[in-house]
Amino acid sequence: MMHLCGLPNELIEQIFLHLYPLDIVSCQLVSRQLHNLIESSCLLQLLLEAALDGLLLAPNTIHARGPLTSGELLSRLIQTRNAWKSSRPLSLWSIPYSGSTLRYEICDGILAISTKVVLQDSPTSDIVFVELASPNMKPGYIHFLRDIAMEIRDITMLPAADLVVLLEGDQFSNKPFRIHFKAVSNGNPHPLAAKSVLEALDPSLQTLQEHGKALIMLNHDTVVLFVSEFTTWTTRRAGFMAWNWKTGNLITPYRHALDGVFLSRYQMLLVVDFQNQHLEWSDISSMGLVVYDFRTSKITHVVQLPVSSIPCAILYTYAPQSVHLQSPAEVAASFTPDPSLDIIVLEFGVNRLGHDFCFVIFSVRHLIDACDRMPAEQFGTSPATIKWEDWGAHGSRWFPENSLTCSGERAIFGSRMITSGTVSLQDNQISIPGPWSKSSSMILDFNPRPIRRAALDSTDHIDGFKTVPGTSRWTVTQWNGEEVSIDSSLPFRMFVFDFKFHTRKLHLHHSAIVAQQAQSYDIYSFLPDPVYEDGENTMALDSLTK
């Protein structure tokens, strides 16, 4: 029988490409031969270094179809990390736009911006798709869809599948919401969609159309339409519907829920009103969290919180990126977030006036693991209860009220979030100086791998981040006025910028920050420009406007 070490090195390298990064590190301890092979392989080192940044190699990199070699990508990854460490973008450029911006999306290294154009009282929309890399890049992905005959209420996309999903809805008409599935490349109906247009015909959604906030979410085959409306700080009505966009089948009829976000391909974390789950209006003082499964169309788990009554909303998430498909972006999509490190950011209100909020970060993996340990089938028709002490303390991090502030809706990328706040470190502990302290822009990273590496070889701060160890305890005021002390220990690192952005609407990518301004999107790129022999630039910024 041939042992692994008896195989050619090239074959061993290909085998290791299918392993989890931490398993590759373990293989280095097996023998000197494997240690030397892993150390000398640019592709394996690229995989390991990407894992430290919470990233996976995109398919075009793994199969050597990309424009750069593994050695070049490794060099660019290190240069990008050093640029973050120095708090200095390697390029800064703007995407100007005219008209009114309705929605945007960031996915697979591409930024999509939709703008509304009114021609002779007939609203149309334009969409521009731009790669999040320097305009000096060659060839550089940029694409337009012009004169789309609808008012776009929301947009999401999966460029690697040539898919853009548009939500059509006029706030001042009685027409139902319509969801369009189009090809990014030509604007035609997407060939994989059984129905190029889906209509949300439930009357409960139509009553929310004029004043409600509508958004669409996409994960693999499932598309979800969420509509919500606040009337006062203490009451809210909202709900969602879900379809399989490839078959066109409705998989979840209208269901009352106040907020929601994908946990996995088939699961969503929902905010519900436990005392009023079947009525239209909700008193948000009785809100709680549940896990909903699209395969069974049922709530499978109730997620216990350390507080009994406190209003909450799901604040940040990010569009699921392509894992098995190649993005049209040439360089900015060389890496994709590792789903096992994903986080969700929730916002909790701590008084009835609505002035004080605290941020809570949940580890998606910790929550899914807790669900797997408590199979819903064991409890018959009743959902299983995930007790806080079984997952919450080590799977979450709570921040004191008003210590962090809201950023853009795409402020999360994998395990990282960009925000502003007064959080600082004193003796390696979280410190909140006070409500009038100067606020700073910062990135919080909940990837535990660099923290473990720093503990082993004393390499903390190699990328400018500072580790926040241990458990923090904060006192939270419940909706009923009672105070509860909460311990949380999800490890994270913090990076504070030494300059201020001129907007609070910031969106994060692994190699760029998108700052939304009044008439432009400013791209702070930490991705180094490739050098070409002819020295030509092929993307001009003025080409982004009509």
Coordinates of C-alpha atoms in Angstrom, one line a residue:
M1 CA 0.0 0.0 0.0
M2 CA 1.4 3.4 -1.0
H3 CA 1.6 6.0 1.7
L4 CA 0.8 9.7 1.2
C5 CA 4.4 10.6 1.4
G6 CA 5.2 8.2 -1.5
L7 CA 3.1 10.2 -3.9
P8 CA 4.6 12.8 -6.2
N9 CA 4.7 16.3 -4.6
E10 CA 2.4 17.8 -7.3
L11 CA -0.3 15.2 -6.5
I12 CA 0.1 15.8 -2.7
E13 CA -0.4 19.5 -3.3
Q14 CA -3.6 18.9 -5.2
I15 CA -4.9 16.7 -2.4
F16 CA -4.1 19.4 0.2
L17 CA -6.1 22.0 -1.8
H18 CA -9.3 20.1 -0.8
L19 CA -8.4 20.3 2.9
Y20 CA -9.5 22.9 5.4
P21 CA -6.7 25.3 6.1
L22 CA -6.3 24.3 9.7
D23 CA -5.9 20.6 8.5
I24 CA -3.1 21.7 6.2
V25 CA -1.3 23.2 9.2
S26 CA -1.7 19.9 11.1
C27 CA -0.2 18.0 8.2
Q28 CA 2.9 20.1 8.6
L29 CA 3.5 18.2 11.9
V30 CA 3.3 14.7 10.3
S31 CA 6.8 14.6 8.7
R32 CA 9.6 16.8 7.5
Q33 CA 8.8 16.0 3.9
L34 CA 5.2 17.4 4.2
H35 CA 6.4 20.4 6.2
N36 CA 8.9 21.3 3.5
L37 CA 6.3 20.7 0.8
I38 CA 3.7 23.0 2.4
E39 CA 6.3 25.7 3.2
S40 CA 7.6 25.7 -0.4
S41 CA 4.2 25.6 -2.2
C42 CA 3.1 29.1 -3.2
L43 CA -0.5 27.8 -3.7
L44 CA -0.7 26.2 -0.3
Q45 CA 0.9 29.3 1.4
L46 CA -1.7 31.4 -0.4
L47 CA -4.5 29.2 1.0
L48 CA -3.1 29.5 4.5
E49 CA -2.5 33.3 4.4
A50 CA -5.9 33.9 2.9
A51 CA -7.4 31.8 5.8
L52 CA -5.7 34.2 8.3
D53 CA -7.7 37.0 6.6
G54 CA -10.9 35.0 6.8
L55 CA -10.9 34.2 3.0
L56 CA -11.1 31.3 0.7
L57 CA -9.6 31.1 -2.8
A58 CA -12.1 31.7 -5.5
P59 CA -12.6 28.9 -8.1
N60 CA -10.7 30.8 -10.8
T61 CA -7.6 30.8 -8.5
I62 CA -7.9 27.1 -7.5
H63 CA -8.2 25.9 -11.1
A64 CA -5.4 28.3 -12.4
R65 CA -7.8 30.0 -14.7
G66 CA -7.3 33.5 -13.2
P67 CA -5.2 36.2 -14.7
L68 CA -2.5 36.0 -11.9
T69 CA -0.4 33.1 -10.7
S70 CA -0.6 31.9 -7.1
G71 CA 2.8 33.6 -6.4
E72 CA 1.5 36.9 -7.7
L73 CA -1.8 36.5 -5.8
L74 CA 0.1 35.7 -2.6
S75 CA 2.2 38.9 -3.1
R76 CA -0.9 41.0 -3.7
L77 CA -2.5 39.5 -0.6
I78 CA 0.5 40.5 1.6
Q79 CA 0.6 44.0 0.0
T80 CA -3.1 44.5 0.6
R81 CA -2.6 43.4 4.2
N82 CA 0.2 45.9 4.6
A83 CA -1.9 48.6 3.1
W84 CA -4.6 48.0 5.7
K85 CA -1.9 48.0 8.4
S86 CA -0.6 51.4 7.4
S87 CA -4.2 52.7 7.1
R88 CA -3.4 54.1 3.7
P89 CA -5.4 53.1 0.6
L90 CA -3.3 52.3 -2.4
S91 CA -5.8 54.1 -4.7
L92 CA -8.8 56.4 -4.3
W93 CA -11.3 57.0 -7.1
S94 CA -14.9 57.9 -7.4
I95 CA -18.0 56.7 -9.3
P96 CA -20.1 59.7 -10.0
Y97 CA -23.8 59.3 -10.7
S98 CA -26.7 61.5 -11.8
G99 CA -30.3 61.3 -10.9
S100 CA -31.4 59.7 -7.7
T101 CA -29.8 56.5 -6.4
L102 CA -32.3 53.9 -5.3
R103 CA -30.3 50.9 -4.3
Y104 CA -26.9 49.3 -4.5
E105 CA -25.3 45.9 -4.0
I106 CA -21.8 44.5 -3.5
C107 CA -21.1 40.8 -4.5
D108 CA -18.3 38.8 -6.1
G109 CA -16.0 41.8 -6.1
I110 CA -18.5 44.0 -8.0
L111 CA -20.4 47.1 -7.0
A112 CA -23.8 47.6 -8.7
I113 CA -25.6 51.0 -8.5
S114 CA -29.1 51.6 -9.7
T115 CA -30.2 55.1 -10.5
K116 CA -33.6 56.5 -11.4
V117 CA -34.1 58.5 -14.5
V118 CA -37.4 60.2 -15.3
L119 CA -38.1 60.8 -19.1
Q120 CA -41.4 62.4 -20.0
D121 CA -43.0 61.4 -16.8
S122 CA -42.0 57.8 -17.3
P123 CA -39.5 56.5 -14.8
T124 CA -36.7 54.2 -16.0
S125 CA -33.6 52.9 -14.3
D126 CA -30.0 52.5 -15.1
I127 CA -27.6 50.0 -13.5
V128 CA -23.8 50.2 -13.6
F129 CA -21.6 47.2 -12.5
V130 CA -18.0 48.1 -11.6
E131 CA -15.2 45.9 -10.3
L132 CA -13.9 47.0 -6.9
A133 CA -10.3 47.5 -8.1
S134 CA -8.3 50.5 -9.3
P135 CA -9.4 52.0 -12.6
N136 CA -5.8 51.4 -13.7
M137 CA -6.5 47.7 -13.7
K138 CA -6.6 46.0 -17.1
P139 CA -9.0 45.0 -18.4
G140 CA -11.2 45.9 -15.5
Y141 CA -14.9 44.8 -15.4
I142 CA -17.5 47.5 -16.1
H143 CA -20.9 46.9 -17.5
F144 CA -24.1 48.9 -18.0
L145 CA -27.8 48.1 -18.2
R146 CA -29.6 51.1 -19.6
D147 CA -33.2 52.3 -19.7
I148 CA -34.8 49.5 -17.7
A149 CA -38.5 50.3 -17.9
M150 CA -39.3 50.1 -14.2
E151 CA -38.7 51.8 -10.8
I152 CA -36.3 49.6 -9.0
R153 CA -37.2 49.3 -5.3
D154 CA -34.3 47.0 -4.4
I155 CA -31.5 45.1 -6.1
T156 CA -29.4 42.0 -5.4
M157 CA -27.2 39.9 -7.6
L158 CA -24.9 37.0 -8.1
P159 CA -22.5 38.1 -10.9
A160 CA -20.8 34.8 -11.1
A161 CA -24.1 33.3 -12.2
D162 CA -24.8 36.2 -14.5
L163 CA -27.8 37.0 -12.3
V164 CA -29.3 40.3 -11.2
V165 CA -32.6 40.4 -9.3
L166 CA -34.7 43.5 -9.4
L167 CA -37.6 44.4 -7.2
E168 CA -40.2 46.5 -9.0
G169 CA -42.6 48.4 -6.9
D170 CA -44.3 51.8 -7.2
Q171 CA -45.0 53.3 -3.8
F172 CA -48.0 55.2 -5.2
S173 CA -49.8 52.5 -7.1
N174 CA -51.8 49.5 -6.2
K175 CA -49.8 47.2 -8.4
P176 CA -48.2 44.2 -6.6
F177 CA -44.4 43.8 -6.1
R178 CA -42.8 42.2 -9.1
I179 CA -39.4 40.4 -8.9
H180 CA -37.4 40.3 -12.1
F181 CA -34.6 37.8 -12.9
K182 CA -32.3 39.2 -15.5
A183 CA -28.9 38.3 -17.0
V184 CA -26.2 40.9 -16.0
S185 CA -24.5 40.4 -19.4
N186 CA -27.4 41.5 -21.6
G187 CA -30.4 42.4 -19.5
N188 CA -32.5 39.6 -20.9
P189 CA -34.6 37.2 -18.8
H190 CA -32.2 34.8 -17.0
P191 CA -32.1 31.4 -18.8
L192 CA -32.2 29.4 -15.5
A193 CA -35.3 31.2 -14.2
A194 CA -38.5 29.2 -14.9
K195 CA -40.4 32.5 -14.6
S196 CA -38.6 35.7 -15.6
V197 CA -41.0 37.7 -13.3
L198 CA -42.6 36.7 -10.0
E199 CA -45.5 38.6 -8.5
A200 CA -46.1 39.0 -4.7
L201 CA -49.9 38.9 -4.8
D202 CA -50.6 38.5 -1.0
P203 CA -52.8 41.4 0.2
S204 CA -50.8 41.8 3.4
L205 CA -47.8 42.8 1.4
Q206 CA -49.8 45.3 -0.8
T207 CA -51.0 47.2 2.3
L208 CA -47.3 47.8 3.2
Q209 CA -46.3 48.9 -0.2
E210 CA -46.9 52.6 0.1
H211 CA -45.0 53.3 3.3
G212 CA -43.1 50.2 4.0
K213 CA -39.4 49.3 3.4
A214 CA -39.0 46.5 0.9
L215 CA -35.9 44.4 0.2
I216 CA -35.0 41.2 -1.5
M217 CA -32.4 38.6 -0.3
L218 CA -30.9 35.9 -2.4
N219 CA -29.1 32.7 -1.3
H220 CA -28.5 29.9 -3.9
D221 CA -32.0 29.0 -5.2
T222 CA -34.0 30.9 -2.7
V223 CA -35.2 34.5 -3.1
V224 CA -36.9 36.3 -0.2
L225 CA -39.0 39.4 -0.2
F226 CA -39.2 41.3 3.1
V227 CA -41.6 44.2 3.7
S228 CA -41.8 46.1 7.0
E229 CA -43.3 49.3 8.3
F230 CA -42.7 51.2 11.6
T231 CA -45.6 53.3 12.8
T232 CA -44.2 54.3 16.2
W233 CA -41.2 53.1 18.1
T234 CA -43.4 50.6 20.0
T235 CA -45.4 49.0 17.1
R236 CA -44.4 47.5 13.8
R237 CA -45.8 45.3 11.1
A238 CA -43.8 43.2 8.7
G239 CA -43.7 39.9 6.8
F240 CA -42.0 38.0 4.1
M241 CA -42.5 35.6 1.2
A242 CA -40.0 33.2 -0.4
W243 CA -39.7 31.4 -3.8
N244 CA -37.3 29.0 -5.5
W245 CA -36.3 31.3 -8.4
K246 CA -35.2 28.5 -10.6
T247 CA -38.5 26.6 -10.5
G248 CA -40.7 29.7 -9.9
N249 CA -42.5 27.9 -7.0
L250 CA -43.7 29.7 -3.9
I251 CA -42.1 27.9 -1.0
T252 CA -43.2 30.2 1.9
P253 CA -46.5 32.1 1.6
Y254 CA -46.7 35.4 3.4
R255 CA -45.6 34.9 7.0
H256 CA -45.5 37.4 9.8
A257 CA -41.9 38.3 10.9
L258 CA -40.3 41.5 11.9
D259 CA -36.9 41.0 10.4
G260 CA -34.7 38.2 9.0
V261 CA -31.4 37.1 7.6
F262 CA -30.0 33.9 6.0
L263 CA -28.0 31.6 8.3
S264 CA -27.4 29.0 5.6
R265 CA -28.8 27.8 2.3
Y266 CA -32.0 26.6 3.9
Q267 CA -32.2 28.5 7.2
M268 CA -33.1 32.0 8.2
L269 CA -32.8 33.8 11.6
L270 CA -36.1 35.6 12.1
V271 CA -37.1 38.3 14.6
V272 CA -40.7 37.6 15.7
D273 CA -43.2 38.7 18.3
F274 CA -43.8 35.8 20.5
Q275 CA -47.0 37.1 21.9
N276 CA -48.5 38.1 18.5
Q277 CA -47.1 35.8 15.8
H278 CA -50.2 35.6 13.7
L279 CA -51.5 39.2 13.8
E280 CA -50.5 42.0 11.6
W281 CA -49.3 44.5 14.2
S282 CA -46.7 43.8 16.8
D283 CA -45.6 45.3 20.1
I284 CA -41.8 45.1 19.7
S285 CA -41.3 44.9 23.4
S286 CA -42.0 41.1 23.1
M287 CA -39.6 40.4 20.3
G288 CA -37.4 37.3 20.1
L289 CA -35.3 35.2 17.7
V290 CA -36.2 32.0 16.0
V291 CA -34.7 29.8 13.2
Y292 CA -36.9 29.1 10.2
D293 CA -36.2 26.2 7.8
F294 CA -37.4 26.5 4.2
R295 CA -37.3 22.7 3.7
T296 CA -40.1 22.2 6.2
S297 CA -41.6 25.6 6.1
K298 CA -41.5 25.6 9.9
I299 CA -39.9 27.3 12.9
T300 CA -37.4 24.7 14.1
H301 CA -35.7 26.5 16.9
V302 CA -36.3 29.3 19.4
V303 CA -33.1 31.2 20.2
Q304 CA -33.0 32.1 23.9
L305 CA -31.5 35.5 24.8
P306 CA -30.1 36.6 28.2
V307 CA -32.9 39.2 28.4
S308 CA -36.6 38.6 28.5
S309 CA -37.9 41.7 26.9
I310 CA -35.9 43.9 24.6
P311 CA -36.6 45.1 21.0
C312 CA -34.1 44.1 18.4
A313 CA -33.5 44.3 14.6
I314 CA -31.0 42.6 12.4
L315 CA -28.7 45.4 11.4
Y316 CA -26.0 44.1 9.1
T317 CA -25.3 41.2 6.9
Y318 CA -23.7 40.7 3.5
A319 CA -24.8 39.3 0.2
P320 CA -23.7 35.6 -0.1
Q321 CA -20.8 35.4 -2.4
S322 CA -20.1 32.7 -5.1
V323 CA -18.1 29.7 -3.9
H324 CA -18.3 27.4 -6.9
L325 CA -18.6 29.8 -9.8
Q326 CA -16.2 32.2 -11.4
S327 CA -16.9 35.9 -11.1
P328 CA -16.5 38.2 -14.1
A329 CA -14.3 40.4 -11.9
E330 CA -10.7 39.8 -12.8
V331 CA -8.8 40.6 -9.6
A332 CA -11.3 41.8 -6.9
A333 CA -13.0 38.4 -6.7
S334 CA -9.9 36.3 -6.3
F335 CA -11.0 35.7 -2.8
T336 CA -14.3 35.0 -1.2
P337 CA -15.3 35.1 2.5
D338 CA -15.1 31.8 4.4
P339 CA -18.8 31.1 5.4
S340 CA -17.7 29.3 8.5
L341 CA -16.6 32.7 9.9
D342 CA -19.7 34.7 9.1
I343 CA -21.2 37.1 11.6
I344 CA -24.6 38.8 12.0
V345 CA -24.9 42.2 13.7
L346 CA -28.1 42.9 15.7
E347 CA -29.2 46.2 17.2
F348 CA -31.0 46.2 20.5
G349 CA -33.0 49.1 21.9
V350 CA -32.6 49.7 25.6
N351 CA -35.3 52.3 26.3
R352 CA -38.8 53.2 25.1
L353 CA -37.8 56.6 23.8
G354 CA -35.6 54.9 21.1
H355 CA -32.5 56.9 21.9
D356 CA -30.2 54.2 23.2
F357 CA -29.0 51.2 21.3
C358 CA -26.4 48.4 21.8
F359 CA -24.8 46.3 19.1
V360 CA -24.6 42.5 19.4
I361 CA -22.5 40.3 17.1
F362 CA -23.5 36.7 16.7
S363 CA -21.2 34.0 15.2
V364 CA -23.3 32.2 12.6
R365 CA -21.3 29.0 13.0
H366 CA -21.8 28.9 16.8
L367 CA -25.6 29.3 16.2
I368 CA -25.8 26.7 13.5
D369 CA -23.8 24.2 15.6
A370 CA -26.2 24.8 18.5
C371 CA -29.1 24.0 16.2
D372 CA -27.4 20.8 15.0
R373 CA -27.0 19.7 18.7
M374 CA -30.7 20.2 19.2
P375 CA -32.5 18.5 16.2
A376 CA -36.0 19.8 15.9
E377 CA -37.2 16.3 15.1
Q378 CA -36.7 15.3 18.7
F379 CA -39.4 17.7 19.9
G380 CA -42.2 16.7 17.5
T381 CA -44.3 19.7 16.4
S382 CA -42.8 22.1 18.9
P383 CA -39.6 24.0 18.1
A384 CA -36.5 23.2 20.1
T385 CA -35.2 25.8 22.5
I386 CA -31.5 26.8 22.2
K387 CA -30.5 27.9 25.7
W388 CA -28.3 30.9 25.9
E389 CA -25.8 29.2 28.3
D390 CA -25.3 26.5 25.6
W391 CA -23.9 28.8 23.0
G392 CA -24.5 32.6 23.6
A393 CA -21.7 33.6 25.9
H394 CA -18.9 32.2 23.7
G395 CA -20.8 32.8 20.4
S396 CA -21.6 36.5 20.8
R397 CA -20.1 39.8 21.8
W398 CA -22.2 42.5 23.3
F399 CA -21.2 46.2 23.2
P400 CA -22.5 48.9 25.5
E401 CA -25.2 51.2 24.4
N402 CA -24.2 54.0 22.0
S403 CA -20.6 52.8 21.8
L404 CA -20.9 51.9 18.1
T405 CA -23.0 53.6 15.4
C406 CA -24.6 52.5 12.2
S407 CA -22.8 52.3 9.0
G408 CA -23.9 51.1 5.5
E409 CA -26.2 48.1 4.9
R410 CA -23.2 46.2 3.5
A411 CA -20.9 47.1 6.4
I412 CA -20.1 43.4 6.9
F413 CA -17.8 41.2 4.8
G414 CA -17.5 37.7 6.2
S415 CA -16.1 38.0 9.7
R416 CA -15.4 41.8 9.5
M417 CA -17.5 44.8 10.0
I418 CA -16.8 48.5 9.5
T419 CA -18.3 51.0 12.0
S420 CA -17.7 54.1 14.0
G421 CA -17.6 54.5 17.7
T422 CA -15.9 55.4 20.9
V423 CA -14.7 51.8 21.7
S424 CA -11.0 51.7 22.7
L425 CA -8.6 49.4 24.4
Q426 CA -7.0 49.9 27.9
D427 CA -4.9 47.1 29.3
N428 CA -6.3 44.8 26.5
Q429 CA -9.9 45.4 27.7
I430 CA -12.8 47.2 26.0
S431 CA -13.1 50.8 27.3
I432 CA -15.9 53.2 26.7
P433 CA -14.6 56.7 27.6
G434 CA -18.0 58.4 27.6
P435 CA -20.9 59.7 25.4
W436 CA -19.1 62.8 24.3
S437 CA -15.8 61.2 23.4
K438 CA -14.4 61.5 19.9
S439 CA -15.7 58.8 17.5
S440 CA -13.3 56.9 15.2
S441 CA -13.8 54.7 12.2
M442 CA -12.8 51.2 12.8
I443 CA -13.0 47.6 11.6
L444 CA -13.9 44.7 14.0
D445 CA -12.7 41.3 12.9
F446 CA -14.2 38.1 14.5
N447 CA -12.0 35.6 12.7
P448 CA -10.3 33.6 15.5
R449 CA -7.4 32.3 13.4
P450 CA -5.0 35.2 13.6
I451 CA -5.7 35.3 17.3
R452 CA -4.7 31.7 17.7
R453 CA -1.6 32.3 15.6
A454 CA -0.6 35.3 17.7
A455 CA -0.9 33.1 20.8
L456 CA 1.5 30.5 19.3
D457 CA 4.2 32.7 17.7
S458 CA 3.7 36.2 19.2
T459 CA 2.8 37.8 15.9
D460 CA 0.0 40.0 17.1
H461 CA -0.4 43.3 15.2
I462 CA 1.1 41.9 12.0
D463 CA -1.7 43.5 10.1
G464 CA -2.4 46.5 12.4
F465 CA -5.2 44.8 14.3
K466 CA -5.2 44.6 18.1
T467 CA -6.6 41.5 19.8
V468 CA -9.4 41.9 22.4
P469 CA -9.2 38.8 24.6
G470 CA -11.3 37.4 27.4
T471 CA -14.8 38.0 28.5
S472 CA -16.6 41.4 28.8
R473 CA -19.5 42.1 31.1
W474 CA -22.0 44.8 30.5
T475 CA -25.3 45.7 32.1
V476 CA -28.2 46.0 29.8
T477 CA -31.5 47.7 30.6
Q478 CA -34.5 45.6 29.6
W479 CA -37.6 47.0 28.0
N480 CA -39.4 46.6 31.4
G481 CA -36.7 48.6 33.2
E482 CA -34.9 45.7 34.8
E483 CA -31.1 45.5 34.5
V484 CA -29.3 42.3 33.4
S485 CA -25.5 41.7 33.4
I486 CA -24.4 39.9 30.3
D487 CA -21.1 38.0 29.8
S488 CA -19.8 37.5 26.2
S489 CA -16.5 36.2 25.0
L490 CA -16.5 35.9 21.2
P491 CA -12.9 36.8 20.4
F492 CA -12.3 39.7 18.0
R493 CA -9.6 42.1 16.9
M494 CA -10.0 45.9 16.3
F495 CA -8.4 48.2 13.8
V496 CA -8.8 52.0 14.2
F497 CA -8.2 54.3 11.2
D498 CA -6.1 57.4 11.7
F499 CA -8.3 59.4 9.4
K500 CA -12.0 60.2 9.1
F501 CA -14.3 59.3 6.3
H502 CA -16.6 62.1 5.1
T503 CA -19.7 59.9 5.4
R504 CA -21.3 57.4 7.8
K505 CA -22.5 55.2 4.9
L506 CA -19.5 52.9 4.6
H507 CA -19.6 49.5 2.9
L508 CA -16.8 46.8 3.2
H509 CA -15.1 44.5 0.9
H510 CA -11.9 42.5 1.7
S511 CA -9.8 44.9 -0.4
A512 CA -11.8 48.1 -0.5
I513 CA -14.1 50.5 1.4
V514 CA -17.0 52.0 -0.4
A515 CA -18.0 55.4 0.9
Q516 CA -21.4 56.6 -0.3
Q517 CA -21.6 60.3 -0.9
A518 CA -24.4 62.6 -2.1
Q519 CA -23.4 62.4 -5.8
S520 CA -20.7 59.7 -5.9
Y521 CA -19.4 56.5 -4.5
D522 CA -15.8 56.9 -3.3
I523 CA -13.7 53.7 -3.6
Y524 CA -10.8 53.4 -1.1
S525 CA -8.9 50.5 -2.6
F526 CA -6.2 48.6 -0.7
L527 CA -5.6 46.4 -3.7
P528 CA -2.2 47.1 -5.4
D529 CA -2.3 48.0 -9.1
P530 CA -0.9 45.4 -11.4
V531 CA 2.0 46.6 -13.6
Y532 CA 1.6 46.1 -17.4
E533 CA 4.3 46.3 -20.0
D534 CA 2.3 48.7 -22.2
G535 CA 1.4 51.0 -19.3
E536 CA -2.1 51.5 -20.6
N537 CA -5.2 52.2 -18.5
T538 CA -8.4 50.9 -20.0
M539 CA -11.0 52.2 -17.6
A540 CA -11.8 55.9 -17.5
L541 CA -13.8 57.3 -14.6
D542 CA -15.8 59.6 -16.8
S543 CA -17.2 56.6 -18.6
L544 CA -19.3 55.9 -15.6
T545 CA -21.6 58.7 -16.4
K546 CA -23.8 59.2 -19.5

